[in-house]
Amino acid sequence: MNNSTLQRYQKEFAGKFGGGSAFGFWKGRVALYAILRAMGIKEGDEVIMPGYTCVMAVNPIIYLGAKPVFVDIDPKTYNMDPNQIEAKISAQTRLIIAQHTYGIPADMDAILDIGRRKEIRVIEDCCLSMGSTIRGQMTGTFGEAAYFSFQWNKPYTSGLGGMALTSNDDLGQRIEELCEHETCEPSSKQINLLRLQLMIYRSFIYPKTTALAQETFRTLNKWGLVVGSSQSSEMTPKMEPDFFKRMSGMQASAGLRQLGKLDENLAHRRKMRALYDRFVDEHGWEGPKISDDADPVLVRYPVRVGDKAEALRRASGHFVELGSWFECPLHPIETDMSAYGYHEGMCPEADKASHEVVNLPCHMRASESTAKRSVAFLAKLANAK
Ligand SMILES: *Cc1c(COP(=O)(O)O)cnc(C)c1O
């Protein structure tokens, strides 16, 4: 049953993007690893990516002996500044990863143009963008391949999960071969723990009970009952022996259910963004800058504040679900960034955004009053921008 559920999910997922092939994995980072392997990324190769990302998106590059090269962000879009890419290209550059941060589409025209001129391949990190479009075309269909995450905080969740998508037949074939010959299955313990977490997630997590939900998770964690989305071993650049795992049937059926509600989810997120835009504007702050030809679906709504630590500290007492990412250019804050070749000052706008940006919920459980209350909370702190 596992296999056929996964096949169906992969097919329906690809269908949302007009076709191509999709391949399910245990997590998003594993999907990226599969794409890199299929592209033959190897020791000594360089991969260009934004210096405002999740360390889990960097690990697979390091696992293969390749070198991540970080490009600073445009402070208004939170995406890689295309004007700074060419200066980072060397004879070793093999790939550019265009990440659609918070769901805001990266400047794909400019990035694809650089890729064509310099003969460098381009893929997309869609872990935070599901349903965002540029001139009506879905993010995830611009590059040679794209990868997605279904972890708790992502546009939709199956607890954990990831998908690789490509409409390039050769690449699809190679990913398929890797899936057949090199991946392992998640253990039944991992699957059962994830199933339990999903149940708890569905019954407990509402914006107003975030503190309760977090407390519940902390307790379960103490009992050893949480499949962490990231163990501390994953914040160091060393691959675990069972890293290359496929998606379980349980994740696939949870994913299928979510996919069935996708249109409703995307419409809700668009509505939430419009509300935040309005409330943020009423305070004279600046929302994220969206290019005229893009229609983004935001995973969370980013706002800059003067004292991020203070805002985060006070949020849960006010029942405000304030997100902290990205806490540093290679989220989370525990990352030893120098082990990844990142040094403070390498991407000054990313450093600054990490210190200033908090994000607000756009998910299905957030409503107009959530948006109003969250923005009012930030306004009371009197330090939003
Ligand atoms: C969450 C995330 C990932 C990793 O996804 P996992 O499913 O946790 O492996 C990669 N890139 C970005 C931008 C993300 O937000």
Short mmCIF file of N, CA, C and O and ligand atoms in Angstrom, two decimals, residues 26-30 32 52-54 56-57 99-101 125-128 147-151 154 160-162 229-230 325-326, ligand 1:
data_model
loop_
_atom_site.label_atom_id
_atom_site.label_comp_id
_atom_site.label_asym_id
_atom_site.label_seq_id
_atom_site.Cartn_x
_atom_site.Cartn_y
_atom_site.Cartn_z
N TRP A 26 11.96 11.68 2.76
CA TRP A 26 11.68 11.83 4.19
C TRP A 26 11.62 13.29 4.59
O TRP A 26 10.80 13.70 5.41
N LYS A 27 12.50 14.12 4.00
CA LYS A 27 12.52 15.56 4.30
C LYS A 27 12.89 16.32 3.03
O LYS A 27 13.40 15.73 2.06
N GLY A 28 12.71 17.64 3.07
CA GLY A 28 13.07 18.48 1.93
C GLY A 28 14.55 18.40 1.61
O GLY A 28 14.95 18.31 0.45
N ARG A 29 15.38 18.43 2.65
CA ARG A 29 16.84 18.42 2.45
C ARG A 29 17.29 17.15 1.72
O ARG A 29 18.26 17.17 0.99
N VAL A 30 16.53 16.08 1.92
CA VAL A 30 16.88 14.82 1.25
C VAL A 30 16.54 14.92 -0.25
O VAL A 30 17.27 14.40 -1.10
N LEU A 32 16.69 17.69 -1.94
CA LEU A 32 17.78 18.49 -2.52
C LEU A 32 19.00 17.60 -2.78
O LEU A 32 19.62 17.66 -3.85
N TYR A 52 20.95 33.62 3.23
CA TYR A 52 19.81 33.87 4.13
C TYR A 52 18.93 32.65 3.94
O TYR A 52 17.98 32.66 3.16
N THR A 53 19.32 31.59 4.62
CA THR A 53 18.68 30.30 4.36
C THR A 53 18.75 29.44 5.60
O THR A 53 19.13 29.91 6.68
N CYS A 54 18.40 28.18 5.41
CA CYS A 54 18.34 27.23 6.49
C CYS A 54 19.57 26.33 6.32
O CYS A 54 19.88 25.93 5.20
N MET A 56 19.97 23.42 6.81
CA MET A 56 19.59 22.13 6.24
C MET A 56 19.62 22.15 4.72
O MET A 56 19.68 21.11 4.08
N ALA A 57 19.54 23.36 4.15
CA ALA A 57 19.62 23.50 2.69
C ALA A 57 21.07 23.57 2.23
O ALA A 57 21.34 23.51 1.04
N GLN A 99 16.23 30.52 -4.18
CA GLN A 99 15.29 30.25 -3.08
C GLN A 99 14.21 31.33 -3.07
O GLN A 99 14.51 32.52 -3.15
N HIS A 100 12.96 30.91 -2.97
CA HIS A 100 11.84 31.87 -2.92
C HIS A 100 11.51 32.12 -1.45
O HIS A 100 10.63 31.48 -0.87
N THR A 101 12.22 33.06 -0.86
CA THR A 101 12.15 33.26 0.59
C THR A 101 10.76 33.75 1.03
O THR A 101 10.22 34.68 0.44
N ASP A 125 14.64 26.44 -4.76
CA ASP A 125 14.29 26.02 -3.41
C ASP A 125 12.89 26.55 -3.14
O ASP A 125 12.69 27.75 -2.90
N CYS A 126 11.90 25.64 -3.21
CA CYS A 126 10.50 26.02 -3.02
C CYS A 126 9.98 25.60 -1.64
O CYS A 126 8.76 25.45 -1.46
N CYS A 127 10.89 25.39 -0.69
CA CYS A 127 10.46 24.93 0.63
C CYS A 127 9.48 25.90 1.29
O CYS A 127 8.68 25.51 2.12
N LEU A 128 9.59 27.18 0.92
CA LEU A 128 8.70 28.18 1.52
C LEU A 128 7.68 28.71 0.51
O LEU A 128 6.92 29.62 0.81
N TYR A 147 12.85 21.78 -5.29
CA TYR A 147 12.52 20.90 -4.16
C TYR A 147 11.66 21.63 -3.15
O TYR A 147 11.66 22.86 -3.06
N PHE A 148 10.87 20.82 -2.42
CA PHE A 148 9.82 21.31 -1.52
C PHE A 148 9.96 20.63 -0.16
O PHE A 148 10.49 19.53 -0.09
N SER A 149 9.45 21.29 0.88
CA SER A 149 9.45 20.70 2.22
C SER A 149 8.03 20.70 2.77
O SER A 149 7.27 21.64 2.54
N PHE A 150 7.70 19.65 3.52
CA PHE A 150 6.38 19.57 4.16
C PHE A 150 6.53 19.47 5.66
O PHE A 150 5.73 18.84 6.35
N GLN A 151 7.58 20.10 6.17
CA GLN A 151 7.83 20.14 7.60
C GLN A 151 6.78 21.06 8.24
O GLN A 151 6.07 21.79 7.54
N LYS A 154 5.94 24.75 7.05
CA LYS A 154 5.94 25.02 5.62
C LYS A 154 4.52 25.25 5.08
O LYS A 154 3.56 25.08 5.81
N LEU A 160 6.79 15.75 8.49
CA LEU A 160 8.06 15.92 7.79
C LEU A 160 7.77 15.49 6.36
O LEU A 160 6.76 14.84 6.11
N GLY A 161 8.67 15.81 5.47
CA GLY A 161 8.48 15.35 4.09
C GLY A 161 9.14 16.28 3.11
O GLY A 161 9.38 17.45 3.41
N GLY A 162 9.46 15.76 1.95
CA GLY A 162 10.07 16.58 0.91
C GLY A 162 9.77 16.01 -0.45
O GLY A 162 9.41 14.82 -0.59
N SER A 229 12.56 17.68 13.74
CA SER A 229 12.74 17.95 12.32
C SER A 229 14.23 18.16 12.07
O SER A 229 14.72 17.94 10.99
N SER A 230 14.98 18.54 13.11
CA SER A 230 16.43 18.62 12.98
C SER A 230 17.08 18.25 14.30
O SER A 230 16.96 18.97 15.28
N TRP A 325 12.47 32.91 12.26
CA TRP A 325 13.43 32.65 11.17
C TRP A 325 13.36 33.67 10.06
O TRP A 325 12.30 34.21 9.84
N PHE A 326 14.61 33.90 9.54
CA PHE A 326 15.85 33.19 9.83
C PHE A 326 16.63 33.89 10.95
O PHE A 326 16.83 35.08 10.87
C1 LIG B 1 12.69 24.17 5.65
C2 LIG B 1 13.64 24.53 4.61
C3 LIG B 1 14.50 23.58 4.04
C4 LIG B 1 14.64 22.16 4.56
O1 LIG B 1 13.44 21.44 4.59
P1 LIG B 1 13.36 20.11 5.51
O2 LIG B 1 12.11 19.42 5.06
O3 LIG B 1 13.32 20.56 6.94
O4 LIG B 1 14.58 19.30 5.21
C5 LIG B 1 15.32 24.00 3.01
N1 LIG B 1 15.29 25.27 2.54
C6 LIG B 1 14.48 26.20 3.07
C7 LIG B 1 14.48 27.59 2.52
C8 LIG B 1 13.64 25.87 4.12
O5 LIG B 1 12.85 26.82 4.66
#
